[in-house]
Every structure is written in C-alpha cells, then in structure tokens.
XYZ file of C-alpha atoms in Angstrom:
541
model
C 55.958 -25.575 -17.994
C 54.786 -29.096 -17.123
C 51.365 -28.382 -18.477
C 52.889 -26.863 -21.578
C 55.058 -29.915 -22.142
C 52.181 -32.288 -21.436
C 49.856 -30.907 -24.012
C 52.519 -29.745 -26.465
C 50.563 -26.641 -27.461
C 52.640 -24.047 -25.629
C 54.634 -23.065 -28.710
C 51.409 -22.447 -30.653
C 50.456 -19.656 -28.241
C 53.966 -18.202 -28.045
C 54.108 -14.552 -29.091
C 57.110 -12.596 -30.267
C 58.237 -9.215 -29.053
C 57.954 -6.038 -31.129
C 61.666 -5.474 -31.248
C 62.842 -4.519 -34.708
C 66.490 -4.906 -33.778
C 65.898 -8.360 -32.367
C 64.076 -9.652 -35.379
C 66.838 -8.936 -37.855
C 68.676 -12.017 -38.976
C 72.377 -11.348 -38.561
C 71.829 -7.594 -38.518
C 70.482 -7.524 -42.082
C 67.933 -4.816 -42.749
C 65.843 -3.693 -45.671
C 66.655 -0.260 -47.056
C 64.394 2.564 -45.882
C 63.720 4.322 -49.185
C 59.920 4.635 -49.484
C 57.958 7.831 -48.971
C 54.224 8.486 -48.708
C 54.010 9.050 -52.482
C 55.584 5.648 -53.128
C 53.108 4.020 -50.747
C 50.152 5.648 -52.502
C 51.413 4.352 -55.845
C 51.878 0.836 -54.434
C 48.450 0.915 -52.801
C 46.562 2.212 -55.836
C 48.466 -0.029 -58.233
C 47.831 -3.118 -56.107
C 44.140 -2.295 -55.599
C 42.898 -1.138 -58.997
C 43.074 -4.184 -61.207
C 41.465 -5.036 -64.494
C 38.610 -6.635 -62.558
C 36.820 -3.311 -62.322
C 36.630 -3.193 -66.120
C 34.548 -6.391 -65.952
C 32.789 -6.236 -62.559
C 30.961 -3.035 -63.489
C 28.914 -4.887 -66.091
C 28.449 -8.190 -64.262
C 27.364 -6.724 -60.918
C 25.121 -4.072 -62.464
C 23.304 -6.624 -64.656
C 22.789 -9.271 -61.997
C 22.686 -7.584 -58.591
C 22.493 -3.805 -58.322
C 21.330 -2.005 -61.455
C 22.063 1.755 -61.287
C 22.606 1.318 -57.546
C 26.088 0.092 -58.398
C 27.497 3.366 -57.052
C 26.051 2.704 -53.599
C 27.424 -0.831 -53.613
C 30.901 0.492 -54.412
C 30.534 2.927 -51.509
C 29.457 0.191 -49.075
C 32.324 -2.013 -50.203
C 34.713 0.912 -49.799
C 33.508 1.573 -46.238
C 34.009 -2.095 -45.337
C 37.494 -1.993 -46.857
C 38.251 1.229 -44.976
C 37.484 -0.461 -41.639
C 40.022 -3.153 -42.457
C 42.454 -0.502 -43.702
C 42.236 1.353 -40.371
C 43.185 -1.855 -38.566
C 46.134 -2.390 -40.888
C 47.251 1.232 -40.540
C 47.207 1.156 -36.739
C 49.097 -2.104 -36.504
C 51.587 -0.988 -39.147
C 52.355 2.142 -37.118
C 52.791 0.249 -33.857
C 54.665 -2.713 -35.337
C 56.542 -1.384 -38.411
C 58.208 -4.506 -39.721
C 57.908 -6.771 -42.741
C 55.323 -9.520 -42.706
C 52.019 -7.630 -42.713
C 49.168 -9.699 -41.184
C 51.534 -12.561 -40.313
C 53.717 -10.239 -38.245
C 50.772 -8.659 -36.409
C 49.193 -12.042 -35.659
C 52.452 -13.407 -34.260
C 52.688 -10.445 -31.880
C 49.076 -10.365 -30.696
C 47.647 -13.893 -31.087
C 50.371 -16.500 -31.192
C 52.752 -18.553 -33.281
C 50.258 -21.217 -34.368
C 47.749 -18.786 -35.842
C 50.569 -16.690 -37.304
C 51.949 -19.737 -39.106
C 48.508 -20.371 -40.586
C 48.102 -16.720 -41.630
C 51.573 -16.674 -43.175
C 50.796 -19.596 -45.444
C 47.364 -18.148 -46.220
C 49.047 -14.941 -47.385
C 51.522 -16.919 -49.480
C 48.567 -18.717 -51.051
C 46.760 -15.443 -51.667
C 49.652 -13.575 -53.250
C 51.008 -16.463 -55.308
C 47.664 -17.512 -56.744
C 46.522 -13.917 -57.119
C 49.639 -12.977 -59.061
C 49.275 -15.998 -61.303
C 45.604 -15.197 -61.938
C 46.438 -11.579 -62.811
C 49.214 -12.655 -65.182
C 46.883 -15.175 -66.792
C 44.429 -12.384 -67.595
C 46.901 -10.346 -69.652
C 46.758 -12.516 -72.797
C 43.025 -11.947 -73.526
C 43.577 -8.191 -73.322
C 46.527 -8.430 -75.680
C 44.244 -10.254 -78.107
C 41.833 -7.317 -78.018
C 44.658 -4.846 -78.466
C 46.208 -6.634 -81.472
C 42.855 -7.411 -83.042
C 42.758 -11.197 -82.926
C 44.424 -14.359 -81.675
C 46.080 -15.048 -85.011
C 47.875 -11.698 -84.905
C 49.663 -12.384 -81.622
C 53.348 -13.388 -81.772
C 53.817 -17.110 -81.263
C 55.913 -16.638 -78.138
C 53.085 -14.885 -76.256
C 50.104 -16.777 -77.702
C 48.401 -19.552 -75.744
C 48.969 -23.151 -76.809
C 47.411 -26.483 -75.908
C 49.854 -29.200 -74.800
C 48.405 -32.600 -73.880
C 45.036 -31.021 -73.191
C 46.470 -28.258 -70.991
C 46.204 -24.634 -72.151
C 49.566 -23.051 -71.382
C 50.213 -19.322 -71.322
C 53.873 -18.406 -71.978
C 53.039 -14.692 -71.986
C 51.885 -14.858 -68.360
C 54.985 -16.760 -67.271
C 57.303 -14.316 -69.067
C 55.647 -11.292 -67.456
C 55.898 -12.822 -63.980
C 59.618 -13.431 -64.507
C 60.118 -9.851 -65.740
C 58.341 -8.433 -62.682
C 60.349 -10.661 -60.336
C 63.569 -9.447 -61.983
C 62.410 -5.841 -61.555
C 61.734 -6.389 -57.844
C 65.236 -7.795 -57.420
C 66.733 -4.477 -58.562
C 65.564 -2.612 -55.468
C 62.448 -1.302 -53.771
C 62.894 2.254 -55.024
C 63.316 1.147 -58.634
C 60.273 -1.133 -58.522
C 58.167 1.542 -56.807
C 59.158 4.010 -59.551
C 57.938 1.611 -62.243
C 54.794 0.999 -60.198
C 54.182 4.755 -60.033
C 54.527 5.165 -63.817
C 52.228 2.231 -64.631
C 49.667 3.301 -62.029
C 49.651 6.860 -63.366
C 48.770 5.569 -66.826
C 45.999 3.427 -65.365
C 44.519 6.320 -63.384
C 44.749 8.578 -66.455
C 42.711 6.052 -68.445
C 40.044 5.952 -65.735
C 39.913 9.759 -65.703
C 39.502 9.665 -69.483
C 36.577 7.245 -69.068
C 34.916 9.611 -66.608
C 35.441 12.783 -68.656
C 34.462 11.235 -71.993
C 31.511 9.467 -70.383
C 30.213 12.658 -68.764
C 30.407 14.451 -72.115
C 28.523 11.687 -73.936
C 26.019 11.413 -71.097
C 25.058 15.078 -71.185
C 24.829 14.929 -74.971
C 22.474 11.935 -74.920
C 20.493 12.633 -71.758
C 21.769 9.822 -69.497
C 19.403 7.189 -70.856
C 20.688 4.611 -68.381
C 19.019 6.406 -65.494
C 15.600 6.634 -67.183
C 14.186 3.376 -65.845
C 10.582 2.570 -64.996
C 11.491 0.343 -62.037
C 13.729 2.883 -60.273
C 17.388 2.987 -59.402
C 17.326 -0.144 -57.216
C 15.619 -2.829 -59.300
C 17.047 -5.657 -57.167
C 16.237 -4.038 -53.818
C 18.392 -3.836 -50.715
C 19.406 -7.482 -51.039
C 20.946 -6.708 -54.402
C 22.882 -3.749 -53.003
C 24.450 -5.817 -50.236
C 25.142 -8.757 -52.529
C 26.807 -6.418 -55.007
C 28.892 -4.750 -52.299
C 30.107 -8.186 -51.143
C 31.295 -8.909 -54.673
C 32.805 -5.467 -55.168
C 34.661 -5.632 -51.850
C 37.369 -7.675 -53.569
C 37.981 -4.716 -55.872
C 39.542 -3.006 -52.843
C 41.767 -5.893 -51.815
C 45.388 -4.926 -52.333
C 45.951 -2.088 -49.893
C 47.396 -4.630 -47.453
C 50.445 -4.914 -49.706
C 51.413 -1.436 -48.470
C 51.908 -2.710 -44.922
C 54.265 -5.438 -46.139
C 56.762 -2.681 -46.993
C 56.561 -1.079 -43.522
C 60.193 -1.908 -42.778
C 61.286 -0.011 -45.900
C 59.379 3.211 -45.163
C 61.388 6.222 -44.056
C 58.808 7.424 -41.518
C 56.314 4.579 -40.996
C 54.309 6.228 -38.196
C 53.438 9.132 -40.469
C 53.625 7.753 -44.008
C 51.840 4.413 -43.620
C 48.442 5.824 -42.523
C 48.706 8.552 -45.160
C 49.598 6.074 -47.900
C 46.850 3.592 -47.021
C 44.204 6.290 -46.511
C 44.906 8.209 -49.724
C 45.226 5.045 -51.812
C 41.925 3.603 -50.607
C 40.086 6.925 -50.909
C 41.369 7.471 -54.440
C 40.332 3.957 -55.479
C 36.844 4.373 -54.023
C 36.330 7.723 -55.759
C 37.509 6.395 -59.130
C 35.340 3.281 -58.828
C 32.242 5.322 -58.018
C 32.831 7.833 -60.815
C 33.432 5.160 -63.443
C 30.386 3.151 -62.363
C 28.182 6.266 -62.293
C 29.165 7.102 -65.861
C 28.824 3.606 -67.330
C 25.405 2.760 -65.868
C 24.225 6.173 -67.028
C 25.316 5.724 -70.642
C 23.639 2.345 -71.182
C 20.741 0.727 -69.263
C 22.079 -1.833 -66.820
C 20.321 -4.744 -68.536
C 22.013 -3.852 -71.864
C 25.584 -3.801 -70.517
C 28.006 -6.354 -71.951
C 29.137 -8.517 -68.974
C 32.561 -9.138 -70.561
C 33.487 -5.670 -71.856
C 30.992 -3.243 -70.287
C 33.041 -0.059 -70.614
C 34.229 -0.616 -74.178
C 30.772 -1.664 -75.358
C 29.196 1.365 -73.676
C 31.355 3.745 -75.729
C 30.975 1.613 -78.850
C 27.205 1.971 -78.459
C 27.663 5.661 -79.336
C 30.080 5.055 -82.200
C 33.306 5.541 -80.214
C 35.019 2.277 -81.146
C 38.408 3.949 -80.888
C 37.878 4.319 -77.149
C 38.226 0.541 -76.836
C 41.967 0.840 -77.501
C 42.386 3.410 -74.735
C 40.381 1.260 -72.325
C 42.429 -1.812 -73.276
C 45.609 0.110 -72.436
C 44.085 0.912 -69.059
C 43.230 -2.731 -68.477
C 46.758 -3.831 -69.422
C 48.424 -1.273 -67.147
C 46.026 -2.240 -64.340
C 47.014 -5.873 -64.730
C 50.719 -5.018 -64.785
C 50.505 -2.820 -61.684
C 48.432 -5.488 -59.949
C 51.069 -8.053 -60.850
C 53.813 -5.924 -59.306
C 51.721 -5.316 -56.210
C 50.903 -9.016 -55.927
C 54.468 -10.289 -56.107
C 55.994 -7.504 -53.986
C 54.664 -8.595 -50.527
C 55.338 -12.326 -50.744
C 59.157 -12.309 -50.505
C 58.856 -10.095 -47.431
C 56.441 -12.509 -45.785
C 58.818 -15.390 -46.529
C 61.652 -13.325 -45.092
C 59.683 -12.530 -41.912
C 58.777 -16.186 -41.392
C 62.396 -17.230 -41.932
C 63.562 -14.662 -39.384
C 61.204 -16.188 -36.833
C 62.473 -19.697 -37.541
C 59.321 -20.938 -39.267
C 61.110 -21.303 -42.623
C 64.735 -22.063 -43.572
C 67.155 -19.167 -43.131
C 67.693 -19.224 -46.909
C 64.599 -17.017 -47.310
C 65.828 -14.373 -44.857
C 68.946 -13.402 -46.813
C 69.046 -9.778 -47.950
C 71.211 -8.723 -50.854
C 74.000 -6.355 -49.779
C 73.688 -4.152 -52.854
C 69.948 -3.900 -53.534
C 68.839 -4.373 -49.893
C 65.933 -6.620 -50.887
C 65.339 -10.364 -50.275
C 66.524 -11.487 -53.702
C 66.430 -15.237 -52.990
C 62.854 -15.089 -51.738
C 61.870 -12.966 -54.728
C 63.385 -15.472 -57.176
C 61.569 -18.382 -55.519
C 58.319 -16.406 -55.567
C 58.733 -15.556 -59.235
C 59.430 -19.155 -60.233
C 56.389 -20.478 -58.321
C 54.014 -17.808 -59.670
C 55.341 -18.210 -63.219
C 54.786 -21.981 -63.120
C 51.193 -21.547 -61.902
C 50.473 -18.849 -64.471
C 51.890 -21.036 -67.220
C 49.862 -24.150 -66.394
C 46.626 -23.316 -64.538
C 43.475 -21.658 -65.796
C 42.353 -18.373 -64.261
C 39.091 -19.875 -62.956
C 41.006 -22.462 -60.956
C 43.272 -19.774 -59.522
C 40.749 -17.072 -58.655
C 38.530 -19.408 -56.644
C 41.279 -20.000 -54.045
C 42.448 -16.416 -53.552
C 39.568 -15.254 -51.332
C 40.417 -17.810 -48.617
C 43.726 -16.171 -47.745
C 42.217 -12.691 -47.929
C 39.409 -13.432 -45.471
C 41.744 -15.174 -43.029
C 44.230 -12.288 -43.096
C 41.575 -9.596 -42.596
C 39.988 -11.530 -39.730
C 43.341 -12.075 -38.023
C 44.188 -8.366 -38.267
C 40.823 -7.365 -36.765
C 41.312 -9.817 -33.884
C 44.833 -8.498 -33.338
C 43.483 -4.965 -32.960
C 41.002 -6.105 -30.308
C 43.751 -7.893 -28.407
C 46.050 -4.900 -28.671
C 43.394 -2.537 -27.325
C 41.734 -4.558 -24.594
C 44.353 -6.969 -23.285
C 46.372 -5.493 -20.390
C 49.567 -3.848 -21.687
C 51.862 -6.091 -19.641
C 50.451 -9.174 -21.439
C 51.347 -7.889 -24.916
C 55.021 -8.597 -25.753
C 56.175 -5.086 -26.618
C 59.869 -4.182 -26.289
C 61.050 -2.762 -23.004
C 61.213 0.815 -24.294
C 57.628 0.778 -25.520
C 56.494 -1.156 -22.437
C 57.918 1.615 -20.258
C 55.929 4.221 -22.173
C 52.765 2.147 -21.810
C 53.403 1.802 -18.080
C 53.981 5.539 -17.850
C 50.699 6.250 -19.612
C 48.937 3.848 -17.271
C 50.315 5.594 -14.233
C 49.507 9.019 -15.676
C 45.934 7.969 -16.406
C 45.302 6.521 -12.957
C 46.955 9.379 -11.057
C 45.933 12.387 -13.149
C 43.486 13.563 -10.488
C 46.042 13.359 -7.711
C 47.730 16.648 -8.661
C 50.768 17.558 -6.673
C 49.809 15.303 -3.813
C 51.676 12.420 -5.387
C 54.849 14.526 -5.655
C 54.793 15.222 -1.947
C 54.740 11.518 -1.167
C 57.636 10.495 -3.422
C 60.211 10.843 -0.663
C 58.160 8.792 1.767
C 58.275 5.478 -0.093
C 60.137 3.786 2.723
C 57.752 4.955 5.480
C 54.350 3.367 4.798
C 53.754 2.525 8.414
C 51.228 5.336 8.907
C 49.014 3.772 6.198
C 48.625 0.488 8.111
C 45.873 -0.182 10.593
C 46.183 -2.485 13.591
C 45.716 -5.558 11.353
C 48.432 -4.530 8.906
C 46.185 -3.618 5.951
C 46.260 -0.487 3.817
C 43.097 1.474 4.551
C 41.819 4.972 4.724
C 44.344 6.611 2.437
C 43.055 8.535 -0.614
C 45.882 7.387 -2.908
C 45.187 3.707 -2.211
C 41.455 4.203 -2.570
C 41.891 6.013 -5.898
C 44.222 3.300 -7.218
C 41.739 0.591 -6.259
C 38.927 2.588 -7.842
C 40.929 3.002 -11.050
C 41.606 -0.749 -11.180
C 37.898 -1.447 -10.627
C 36.989 0.947 -13.459
C 39.493 -0.739 -15.749
C 37.995 -4.178 -15.110
C 34.522 -2.764 -15.631
C 35.622 -1.151 -18.881
C 36.977 -4.450 -20.196
C 33.731 -6.265 -19.379
C 31.646 -3.589 -21.083
C 33.946 -3.588 -24.095
C 33.681 -7.384 -24.336
C 29.885 -7.275 -24.315
C 29.842 -4.371 -26.755
C 32.134 -6.099 -29.225
C 30.163 -9.331 -28.929
C 26.913 -7.448 -29.540
C 28.294 -5.751 -32.638
C 29.566 -9.068 -34.021
C 26.262 -10.848 -33.378
C 24.325 -7.936 -34.879
C 26.548 -7.908 -37.948
C 26.043 -11.657 -38.346
C 22.257 -11.290 -38.104
C 22.334 -8.342 -40.490
C 24.362 -10.305 -43.032
C 22.017 -13.272 -42.677
C 19.026 -11.021 -43.223
C 20.643 -9.435 -46.262
C 21.338 -12.825 -47.827
C 17.811 -14.150 -47.189
C 15.499 -14.183 -50.169
C 12.271 -13.788 -48.193
C 12.098 -11.334 -45.307
C 8.652 -11.622 -43.636
C 7.610 -8.260 -42.266
C 11.129 -6.977 -41.885
C 11.347 -8.402 -38.346
C 14.759 -9.927 -38.868
C 16.116 -6.658 -40.224
C 14.709 -4.718 -37.279
C 16.055 -7.082 -34.630
C 19.458 -7.236 -36.281
C 19.632 -3.464 -36.627
C 18.608 -2.898 -33.005
C 21.215 -5.398 -31.795
C 23.879 -3.858 -34.002
C 23.103 -0.284 -32.920
C 22.883 -1.273 -29.239
C 26.259 -2.977 -29.347
C 27.812 -0.047 -31.176
C 26.425 2.417 -28.610
C 27.711 0.327 -25.709
C 31.124 0.177 -27.330
C 31.283 3.869 -28.266
C 29.897 5.459 -25.095
C 31.354 3.131 -22.493
C 34.200 1.124 -23.978
C 35.867 3.958 -25.879
C 35.332 6.533 -23.145
C 37.751 4.633 -20.912
C 40.215 3.455 -23.553
C 42.847 6.149 -23.092
C 45.030 3.667 -21.246
C 45.632 1.554 -24.347
C 44.661 3.988 -27.083
C 47.594 6.291 -26.516
C 50.358 3.884 -27.511
C-alpha cells in the first residue's frame, strides 16, 4: 500500500470483479429482451454500410484488380479472429460496456478509461460520418441538388458547409433508441432486411448480365492479380474496416436473454453473412466491367448502367440509404451503454447511469449521445470525421485481444471473477490436477487431520504419490505458461515481419517473406501443440 501511495499508479492497475449484481447502480438493470435473431440484425446492420458500395471500385482500381474477392476473404478472416475474442469475452463477462468492460476486468482501470473514451470517439465520430453521407445519396435519388427540399439540403454558413439532414436523422435515431431496445432492434431488422435484399438483387442481376455478356471483366491479359500479393494485402487492410461494427453486438450483452448461447451465434452468423455478401457482390462487379474501367465513386451503379440498366441505380441507391440508416442505428446504439458502464464504475457522473423505469434503456445517455453526434454531423465534413474513427477501432480490438491472453494464461486466482465463478475455476483446477488419482483421493478425504505419516524426520513432505503428482502438475503448469508466452511472442513477431514484408515495395529474393513465414508458422506450432494442449485449466471456464 505504501508503494501504491508513493507512486500513485495503484488505481490505474485496479481491476473490477465480474459481478453483474454488484455493478448495477442502485439495482437498475437493462431489460433482457434480445434474441439471437435480434443480434444478427444488429450485427449485420452495423457492419454493412454504404462504404461497400464505394470501396468495391476504389480498391479494385488501385490495389487488387479482380483479386478483390480474395482481399475481402482475408479481411473477413482477420475480422473473424477479433470476433472470436469478442464472443468469448461477451460470454464470460455478459455486461454492458463491450471492450471497455473487458479491459477493466482483465487489464486495469487506467487502460479501461482510455479504451472507454476511444470507443466514445469511435462511435460518435463514426455516427456523424455515416449521417453526413446520407445527403449525397438523397441527391442521387431525387435527381439533383436543386430538387432536394430546403430543410434537408446542405447550406454554406460563414464558409462552413452545414448538413441539417444529417443532424435531423441523428436526432430521429436517438429518439427511436429511447423507446426501447426491442423497438429499435425491430426497426434495425426491417432496414437491414431491405439492405440485404438489395445486395441479393445486385448479385442475381449481375450474374444474369454476366452470363449474357461473357464476364468481360475476367478476360484480362495480365491475370487476376495485376498488383501482386502486395496489392492483395493492401486491399484487405482497407477492406477490413468494412467488417467493423460487429462489436456493437457485445455492447448489448446485458440485454440478451441467453448471452452464453445467443452472443456467439449472433456474432458468428452476422460476420459470416457479411463476408459472403461482400464476396458475392465484388465477384459480380469486377466480372461485369474490367477493374480499370470501374467508376471509383459509383462502381455498382455505373457497372449496370454500362449495360443499359440505368433503372438499377435507383434500387442500388435505396440499398445505400438503408445501409447508412442501419449503420447509423448501430453506431449510436452502443455509446449510451458505454457511458452507462463507465458511470457505474465511477469514471463518469452518475447522471449517465440512470435507466428509465418504463423503457429500461439509458435515456439520458442516449439523449446526450444524440445531441453530440447531431452537432458533429451538422458542422464537420465527412473527411475530417472518417480520419479519426480508425484510432478508436484499433485500440479497442487490441485491448480485447490482450484481455483474452490475460484471461487464458494468467492464473485464475489473479483474475477478479466473482466468488461463484472463482469456485468453479478452482474446482476445474483441482479436477485437472487430480484426474489421474482415481479413487485414491476419495480414500484420503477422511485423513486430512493425520498427515504425520507423510513427514520424514526433518518435517518435510516426501515420498507420497499425491504430493509428487501435485508438484508435477504445478511444474507442468509453469512450463505451459512459459511455452505459451514464447509461442505468442513468436506469432506476434512473425505477424509484424509479415506485415512489414507485405507493405514493402521491393522484396529482394523473397528472403523477408520466407523468414517471416517460418517465424510465424513456428510460433503458431509452438502455441498449438504445446500451449493449447495444456490449456484445459483455463479454457473450460
């Protein structure tokens, strides 16, 4: 305690206990009304934004060519690894707060405070950027800027381009979220269904046109990968942000009826569905038009217009609008819950932790979130907003991955689980270390008070099989942790070298690729065959 008071950093490393009853402010709880279907709708709606309607053309022209499908797959695999981390933590710690909550439990208060504000930055700026992108699509739908109603058209005031349409939509969504989680998830489901239907239309219509015209986009003299492997990895890094949004599902963990079952199902199905739709749409579009002829601003609409299907632009615009609306709902939904979780932990005023008695949602936090996002959407340009969103995303994903490592490889007694869960962990530990003892341990239960026969002349415990097995199990556990540490470090270093090699413009002889791949594979093998083979102690909770 003296050392903690001297340096003043003790509170930064303080971790909270996974005790859902203890974290409720004044006994207030969110209503448990969400099912797996609701989670899938929230996940898909938050993930599939209008960005895919633009990224297909930009990435294909500049980085991947027809290999866009592979880049979407690589980005989806990377997103799936993060999704698995989120799903596991959401099952073990089902409470509001998402990455902030998990970091507070596994890492400490200081890092959790940083992650909480990073998430607030991400969701607020992301929502404002999404709302700001609705006006240009309305212009396409109505056929020109001059045809838009004055109340939703952009205006220039003292050199600042303001967007009242974006601010109005943010306020409408915030009002919808105040009505209740079930009502907002129902609207999210309807809007997401329309968006998915439009993407299915793009695939079906594109396949028909492609077979009629012979898929001219794939008839290229320089092959399917004109930019090489570097282009594939660069494209997948850009497309990875098309999958960001599934983490909003975990922010509703406290409102799920059966979180241990529904959260992994919701996250898994949502991410899989998004990846499949992305790959199908990209495969169709790069096949209809050569990648170098795609319009970087409206690739899908221009691809159909190239074959005289101008009417398809209206359908695609509807899809883009519904994608933006569902992304706006999914962007505003998590933030009030993060504010509520931080207020419960004393890191924000208790004002943000209040839950409405009728709707069972944090109405005050939602109103504050809506006002802040509406002001940003009204005043700031989308380029200024989008450039700051990735910071919060990367910090949150990194913190969740670190939390998983801590949860798996730190001794169970050092992780602040509630007493009930701690007892189960201790039981599993005992079961694992004494599984080979059989009934011999039962015979010695009634002899706890008579250990004298285990002591030698010097008073030490020697020569007894139970003691030797316990010591051997402890030695194996320490050995497992060392091997896991080296394995994880090797994988991280290999991934860093692999990313550096992928971003390099000149790769002499492929030596860097080979060394990075060998290091990466070696670390993965160490982790899989040694670390995971002894992880039943922590992997069963």
